[in-house]
Amino acid sequence: MSEDKIHLPKTSESEDLKKIRHTTSHVMAMAVQKLFPKAQVTIGPWIENGFYYDFDSPEPFTDKDLKAIKKEMIKIINKKLPVIREEVSREEAEQRIKALGEPYKLEILADIKTEPITLYHLGDQWWDLCAGPHVDNTSELDPKAIELESVAGAYWRGDETKAQLQRIYGTAWQSAEQLDEYKRRKEEAQKRDHRKLGKELGLFIFADPVGPGLPLWTPKGTLLRSILEDYLKQEQTKRGYLPVVTPHIARVDLFKISGHWQKYKEDMFPMMADNEEEKDKEIGFVMKPMNCPFHIQIYKSELRSYRELPMRLAEFGTVYRYEQSGELGGLTRVRGFTVDDSHLFVTPEQLSDEFMNVVDLILSVFKSLQLKNFKARLSFRDPENPGKYIGSDDAWEKAQGAIRNAVEKLGMEHFEGIGEAAFYGPKLDFIFQDALEREWQLGTVQVDYNLPERFDLEYVAEDGTRKRPVMLHRAPFGSLERLIGILIEEYAGDFPTWLAPVQIRLLPVGDDFVPFAKETVAKMQMLGIRAEVDLSGDRLGKLIRNAEKEKIPVMAVVGAKEVESNALSIRTRAAGELGSIPVAEVCDRLQAANADHGNF
């Protein structure tokens, strides 16, 4: 990383950016209403890399409109309008909004519970309900550091049954240099986009007849999933995990006990009932949103002894979330995904050691996947919103204390995320920063005193009494779908040799050399090497270009010299031409890459 690399803070990290982006969104809304008088404004918040504003407009906004809006924004900025904060009563705000004929603002006003009501004015020309903060004058905005990016559809209140709005996204920075760097990273992100690369590399597809948010995995993509699954299964076996398999649906009663039905119902697919009467009585089946209640049933199927604990049940379990279509995004936000789920049932005395063992596993996974830039977030409950969670204050304090003590004992750098806990317990989340400095949540481990209580779990202690176990929920990958999407973008499609669906492709320069190539590939496949032959008959230059385009890590040219010497002329994407290497050595190096989770 160069010393002069331009830093692009998130809005939440910079009070100055927060003011700039908030004011820029107001300037944009003023410009829109000046150019499109029938457009009604709704909300216009800052987001981490910019801002947006939602409009109800009879006319669809086009790219040409965005350019006109930007020109009008520059005029407003150059007027050097003061940004004035005004406090008014609720009644006064309501009268002014009605005079403007802005029904959405009336709804927003009704949601504001505190008084006085604050308005922000751009000079005497435009105003909106707003809590701030803002710059003092539009002259503090740099037009060369502002970009209007795109138009998208959005529902009012995020509700598909309500009005369809138009959302204009924009970004604003402190300097033109920051905007240039932001645009460069955005362009690089488009090149690395896993949706684009996934299609080009033939890993997965989406199909309209199947439905949005439901990826279909091709043979190569399925192979990649299997490599990751097999790797983690081997690591889990070394650490005493026991494999289980559970069904995709269950009675709704199971999720009433766990609390998912009460706290998570909006994110679940609708209940399946035999008839309307049973539907009204909530008698039926649902697609599982999580695996934990199933693993609990396996634990509970027998009375357990302290000698059996810790019990570590593990499953690659597919779960289902009824995400709104507007929130779906490639593999990173889907409706059906596979979690590398495990639930550990431990005694209170075992909790600290088992927690640290899980963290060790997660860090080992990150090392194998070459993911180095991450931080730990202590995801705790929000004490201001107790209705969001289940369980007693004592259970939460014990769980949060256990996580805090463990990370301090491990000496891990960490920060607290208040309100980021699951509804049943706090978590330690690993937040990964990718090559473009975007953040993604990957591995997680959660401490749970609540579900053992709700399901009345017990074990027989050494003194013969019945005691309550503690649960750990953990997923080093998070989900296979999200992980693969992130890895595609992190590697820009160039998977390390051990992960590549095709590790080596043999390129015969003529038909006479195809039998040797096929025989060599068969030997490699017997050794667990993912090898193939290009049988297209194209010229060597095109064979190499095709392999490069498909990002095959190792290419092996086969001609008369190679057949005679039982060798391969090796070329890798990482190092270029390596010359002639005996077939046996090539096999040894590929097997070593698999064993060491590395490259050729």
PDB file of N, CA and C in Angstrom, residues 296-343:
ATOM      1  N   ILE A 296     -30.595 -28.644  18.060  1.00  0.00           N
ATOM      2  CA  ILE A 296     -31.059 -28.759  19.447  1.00  0.00           C
ATOM      3  C   ILE A 296     -31.870 -30.033  19.634  1.00  0.00           C
ATOM      4  N   GLN A 297     -32.699 -30.366  18.655  1.00  0.00           N
ATOM      5  CA  GLN A 297     -33.503 -31.587  18.762  1.00  0.00           C
ATOM      6  C   GLN A 297     -32.626 -32.827  18.789  1.00  0.00           C
ATOM      7  N   ILE A 298     -31.534 -32.819  18.020  1.00  0.00           N
ATOM      8  CA  ILE A 298     -30.612 -33.965  18.045  1.00  0.00           C
ATOM      9  C   ILE A 298     -29.962 -34.077  19.414  1.00  0.00           C
ATOM     10  N   TYR A 299     -29.534 -32.949  19.967  1.00  0.00           N
ATOM     11  CA  TYR A 299     -28.969 -32.975  21.317  1.00  0.00           C
ATOM     12  C   TYR A 299     -29.990 -33.489  22.319  1.00  0.00           C
ATOM     13  N   LYS A 300     -31.210 -33.036  22.174  1.00  0.00           N
ATOM     14  CA  LYS A 300     -32.250 -33.328  23.165  1.00  0.00           C
ATOM     15  C   LYS A 300     -32.823 -34.735  23.029  1.00  0.00           C
ATOM     16  N   SER A 301     -32.462 -35.447  21.965  1.00  0.00           N
ATOM     17  CA  SER A 301     -33.044 -36.781  21.734  1.00  0.00           C
ATOM     18  C   SER A 301     -32.623 -37.791  22.792  1.00  0.00           C
ATOM     19  N   GLU A 302     -31.559 -37.487  23.534  1.00  0.00           N
ATOM     20  CA  GLU A 302     -31.119 -38.352  24.633  1.00  0.00           C
ATOM     21  C   GLU A 302     -30.729 -37.471  25.823  1.00  0.00           C
ATOM     22  N   LEU A 303     -30.796 -38.036  27.011  1.00  0.00           N
ATOM     23  CA  LEU A 303     -30.287 -37.326  28.180  1.00  0.00           C
ATOM     24  C   LEU A 303     -28.770 -37.415  28.145  1.00  0.00           C
ATOM     25  N   ARG A 304     -28.110 -36.286  28.077  1.00  0.00           N
ATOM     26  CA  ARG A 304     -26.662 -36.268  27.912  1.00  0.00           C
ATOM     27  C   ARG A 304     -25.937 -36.215  29.249  1.00  0.00           C
ATOM     28  N   SER A 305     -24.745 -36.807  29.260  1.00  0.00           N
ATOM     29  CA  SER A 305     -23.877 -36.762  30.432  1.00  0.00           C
ATOM     30  C   SER A 305     -22.810 -35.699  30.220  1.00  0.00           C
ATOM     31  N   TYR A 306     -22.267 -35.177  31.303  1.00  0.00           N
ATOM     32  CA  TYR A 306     -21.165 -34.210  31.201  1.00  0.00           C
ATOM     33  C   TYR A 306     -19.993 -34.802  30.442  1.00  0.00           C
ATOM     34  N   ARG A 307     -19.894 -36.164  30.462  1.00  0.00           N
ATOM     35  CA  ARG A 307     -18.785 -36.830  29.759  1.00  0.00           C
ATOM     36  C   ARG A 307     -18.897 -36.663  28.238  1.00  0.00           C
ATOM     37  N   GLU A 308     -20.125 -36.417  27.738  1.00  0.00           N
ATOM     38  CA  GLU A 308     -20.331 -36.257  26.291  1.00  0.00           C
ATOM     39  C   GLU A 308     -20.047 -34.832  25.807  1.00  0.00           C
ATOM     40  N   LEU A 309     -19.856 -33.919  26.759  1.00  0.00           N
ATOM     41  CA  LEU A 309     -19.679 -32.527  26.396  1.00  0.00           C
ATOM     42  C   LEU A 309     -18.195 -32.153  26.412  1.00  0.00           C
ATOM     43  N   PRO A 310     -17.762 -31.265  25.537  1.00  0.00           N
ATOM     44  CA  PRO A 310     -18.585 -30.548  24.559  1.00  0.00           C
ATOM     45  C   PRO A 310     -19.041 -31.446  23.409  1.00  0.00           C
ATOM     46  N   MET A 311     -20.274 -31.247  22.975  1.00  0.00           N
ATOM     47  CA  MET A 311     -20.799 -31.923  21.784  1.00  0.00           C
ATOM     48  C   MET A 311     -20.853 -30.889  20.662  1.00  0.00           C
ATOM     49  N   ARG A 312     -20.167 -31.202  19.565  1.00  0.00           N
ATOM     50  CA  ARG A 312     -20.040 -30.247  18.451  1.00  0.00           C
ATOM     51  C   ARG A 312     -20.726 -30.831  17.216  1.00  0.00           C
ATOM     52  N   LEU A 313     -21.935 -30.350  16.928  1.00  0.00           N
ATOM     53  CA  LEU A 313     -22.696 -30.840  15.778  1.00  0.00           C
ATOM     54  C   LEU A 313     -22.515 -29.884  14.606  1.00  0.00           C
ATOM     55  N   ALA A 314     -22.185 -30.421  13.439  1.00  0.00           N
ATOM     56  CA  ALA A 314     -21.862 -29.577  12.282  1.00  0.00           C
ATOM     57  C   ALA A 314     -22.641 -30.012  11.053  1.00  0.00           C
ATOM     58  N   GLU A 315     -23.048 -29.026  10.256  1.00  0.00           N
ATOM     59  CA  GLU A 315     -23.837 -29.308   9.060  1.00  0.00           C
ATOM     60  C   GLU A 315     -23.656 -28.185   8.046  1.00  0.00           C
ATOM     61  N   PHE A 316     -23.536 -28.541   6.769  1.00  0.00           N
ATOM     62  CA  PHE A 316     -23.686 -27.556   5.706  1.00  0.00           C
ATOM     63  C   PHE A 316     -25.175 -27.527   5.381  1.00  0.00           C
ATOM     64  N   GLY A 317     -25.882 -26.680   6.091  1.00  0.00           N
ATOM     65  CA  GLY A 317     -27.348 -26.675   6.029  1.00  0.00           C
ATOM     66  C   GLY A 317     -27.875 -25.505   5.219  1.00  0.00           C
ATOM     67  N   THR A 318     -28.747 -25.789   4.263  1.00  0.00           N
ATOM     68  CA  THR A 318     -29.341 -24.736   3.441  1.00  0.00           C
ATOM     69  C   THR A 318     -30.537 -24.129   4.167  1.00  0.00           C
ATOM     70  N   VAL A 319     -30.546 -22.805   4.258  1.00  0.00           N
ATOM     71  CA  VAL A 319     -31.629 -22.088   4.934  1.00  0.00           C
ATOM     72  C   VAL A 319     -32.248 -21.098   3.944  1.00  0.00           C
ATOM     73  N   TYR A 320     -33.417 -20.568   4.328  1.00  0.00           N
ATOM     74  CA  TYR A 320     -34.198 -19.752   3.402  1.00  0.00           C
ATOM     75  C   TYR A 320     -34.667 -18.473   4.087  1.00  0.00           C
ATOM     76  N   ARG A 321     -34.452 -17.348   3.414  1.00  0.00           N
ATOM     77  CA  ARG A 321     -34.892 -16.055   3.926  1.00  0.00           C
ATOM     78  C   ARG A 321     -35.690 -15.361   2.824  1.00  0.00           C
ATOM     79  N   TYR A 322     -36.841 -14.820   3.175  1.00  0.00           N
ATOM     80  CA  TYR A 322     -37.702 -14.190   2.178  1.00  0.00           C
ATOM     81  C   TYR A 322     -37.284 -12.735   2.006  1.00  0.00           C
ATOM     82  N   GLU A 323     -36.100 -12.541   1.419  1.00  0.00           N
ATOM     83  CA  GLU A 323     -35.591 -11.196   1.184  1.00  0.00           C
ATOM     84  C   GLU A 323     -36.451 -10.487   0.141  1.00  0.00           C
ATOM     85  N   GLN A 324     -36.655  -9.188   0.302  1.00  0.00           N
ATOM     86  CA  GLN A 324     -37.370  -8.424  -0.712  1.00  0.00           C
ATOM     87  C   GLN A 324     -36.535  -8.377  -1.981  1.00  0.00           C
ATOM     88  N   SER A 325     -37.213  -8.416  -3.123  1.00  0.00           N
ATOM     89  CA  SER A 325     -36.505  -8.509  -4.407  1.00  0.00           C
ATOM     90  C   SER A 325     -35.526  -7.354  -4.596  1.00  0.00           C
ATOM     91  N   GLY A 326     -35.861  -6.162  -4.093  1.00  0.00           N
ATOM     92  CA  GLY A 326     -34.975  -5.014  -4.252  1.00  0.00           C
ATOM     93  C   GLY A 326     -33.704  -5.109  -3.432  1.00  0.00           C
ATOM     94  N   GLU A 327     -33.659  -6.031  -2.454  1.00  0.00           N
ATOM     95  CA  GLU A 327     -32.493  -6.159  -1.596  1.00  0.00           C
ATOM     96  C   GLU A 327     -31.549  -7.265  -2.059  1.00  0.00           C
ATOM     97  N   LEU A 328     -31.953  -8.030  -3.080  1.00  0.00           N
ATOM     98  CA  LEU A 328     -31.136  -9.140  -3.548  1.00  0.00           C
ATOM     99  C   LEU A 328     -29.952  -8.609  -4.338  1.00  0.00           C
ATOM    100  N   GLY A 329     -28.816  -9.321  -4.260  1.00  0.00           N
ATOM    101  CA  GLY A 329     -27.635  -8.870  -4.993  1.00  0.00           C
ATOM    102  C   GLY A 329     -26.655  -9.990  -5.260  1.00  0.00           C
ATOM    103  N   GLY A 330     -26.770 -10.623  -6.444  1.00  0.00           N
ATOM    104  CA  GLY A 330     -25.839 -11.690  -6.782  1.00  0.00           C
ATOM    105  C   GLY A 330     -25.835 -12.781  -5.730  1.00  0.00           C
ATOM    106  N   LEU A 331     -24.636 -13.194  -5.301  1.00  0.00           N
ATOM    107  CA  LEU A 331     -24.513 -14.239  -4.284  1.00  0.00           C
ATOM    108  C   LEU A 331     -24.462 -13.668  -2.870  1.00  0.00           C
ATOM    109  N   THR A 332     -24.286 -12.356  -2.741  1.00  0.00           N
ATOM    110  CA  THR A 332     -24.102 -11.792  -1.398  1.00  0.00           C
ATOM    111  C   THR A 332     -25.414 -11.552  -0.671  1.00  0.00           C
ATOM    112  N   ARG A 333     -26.532 -11.577  -1.381  1.00  0.00           N
ATOM    113  CA  ARG A 333     -27.846 -11.448  -0.734  1.00  0.00           C
ATOM    114  C   ARG A 333     -28.821 -12.306  -1.523  1.00  0.00           C
ATOM    115  N   VAL A 334     -29.116 -13.498  -1.018  1.00  0.00           N
ATOM    116  CA  VAL A 334     -29.942 -14.467  -1.740  1.00  0.00           C
ATOM    117  C   VAL A 334     -31.071 -14.969  -0.842  1.00  0.00           C
ATOM    118  N   ARG A 335     -31.972 -15.746  -1.429  1.00  0.00           N
ATOM    119  CA  ARG A 335     -33.116 -16.266  -0.666  1.00  0.00           C
ATOM    120  C   ARG A 335     -32.907 -17.688  -0.171  1.00  0.00           C
ATOM    121  N   GLY A 336     -31.961 -18.380  -0.753  1.00  0.00           N
ATOM    122  CA  GLY A 336     -31.617 -19.724  -0.295  1.00  0.00           C
ATOM    123  C   GLY A 336     -30.109 -19.839  -0.255  1.00  0.00           C
ATOM    124  N   PHE A 337     -29.524 -20.157   0.906  1.00  0.00           N
ATOM    125  CA  PHE A 337     -28.065 -20.223   0.997  1.00  0.00           C
ATOM    126  C   PHE A 337     -27.647 -21.275   2.012  1.00  0.00           C
ATOM    127  N   THR A 338     -26.416 -21.745   1.856  1.00  0.00           N
ATOM    128  CA  THR A 338     -25.895 -22.836   2.675  1.00  0.00           C
ATOM    129  C   THR A 338     -24.923 -22.296   3.714  1.00  0.00           C
ATOM    130  N   VAL A 339     -25.222 -22.572   4.966  1.00  0.00           N
ATOM    131  CA  VAL A 339     -24.403 -22.093   6.080  1.00  0.00           C
ATOM    132  C   VAL A 339     -23.524 -23.232   6.586  1.00  0.00           C
ATOM    133  N   ASP A 340     -22.260 -22.935   6.806  1.00  0.00           N
ATOM    134  CA  ASP A 340     -21.352 -23.919   7.418  1.00  0.00           C
ATOM    135  C   ASP A 340     -21.597 -23.888   8.921  1.00  0.00           C
ATOM    136  N   ASP A 341     -22.739 -24.416   9.291  1.00  0.00           N
ATOM    137  CA  ASP A 341     -23.296 -24.226  10.632  1.00  0.00           C
ATOM    138  C   ASP A 341     -22.802 -25.282  11.606  1.00  0.00           C
ATOM    139  N   SER A 342     -22.521 -24.849  12.804  1.00  0.00           N
ATOM    140  CA  SER A 342     -22.226 -25.799  13.874  1.00  0.00           C
ATOM    141  C   SER A 342     -22.750 -25.241  15.179  1.00  0.00           C
ATOM    142  N   HIS A 343     -23.218 -26.145  16.018  1.00  0.00           N
ATOM    143  CA  HIS A 343     -23.700 -25.753  17.344  1.00  0.00           C
ATOM    144  C   HIS A 343     -23.006 -26.618  18.383  1.00  0.00           C
TER     145      HIS A 343
END
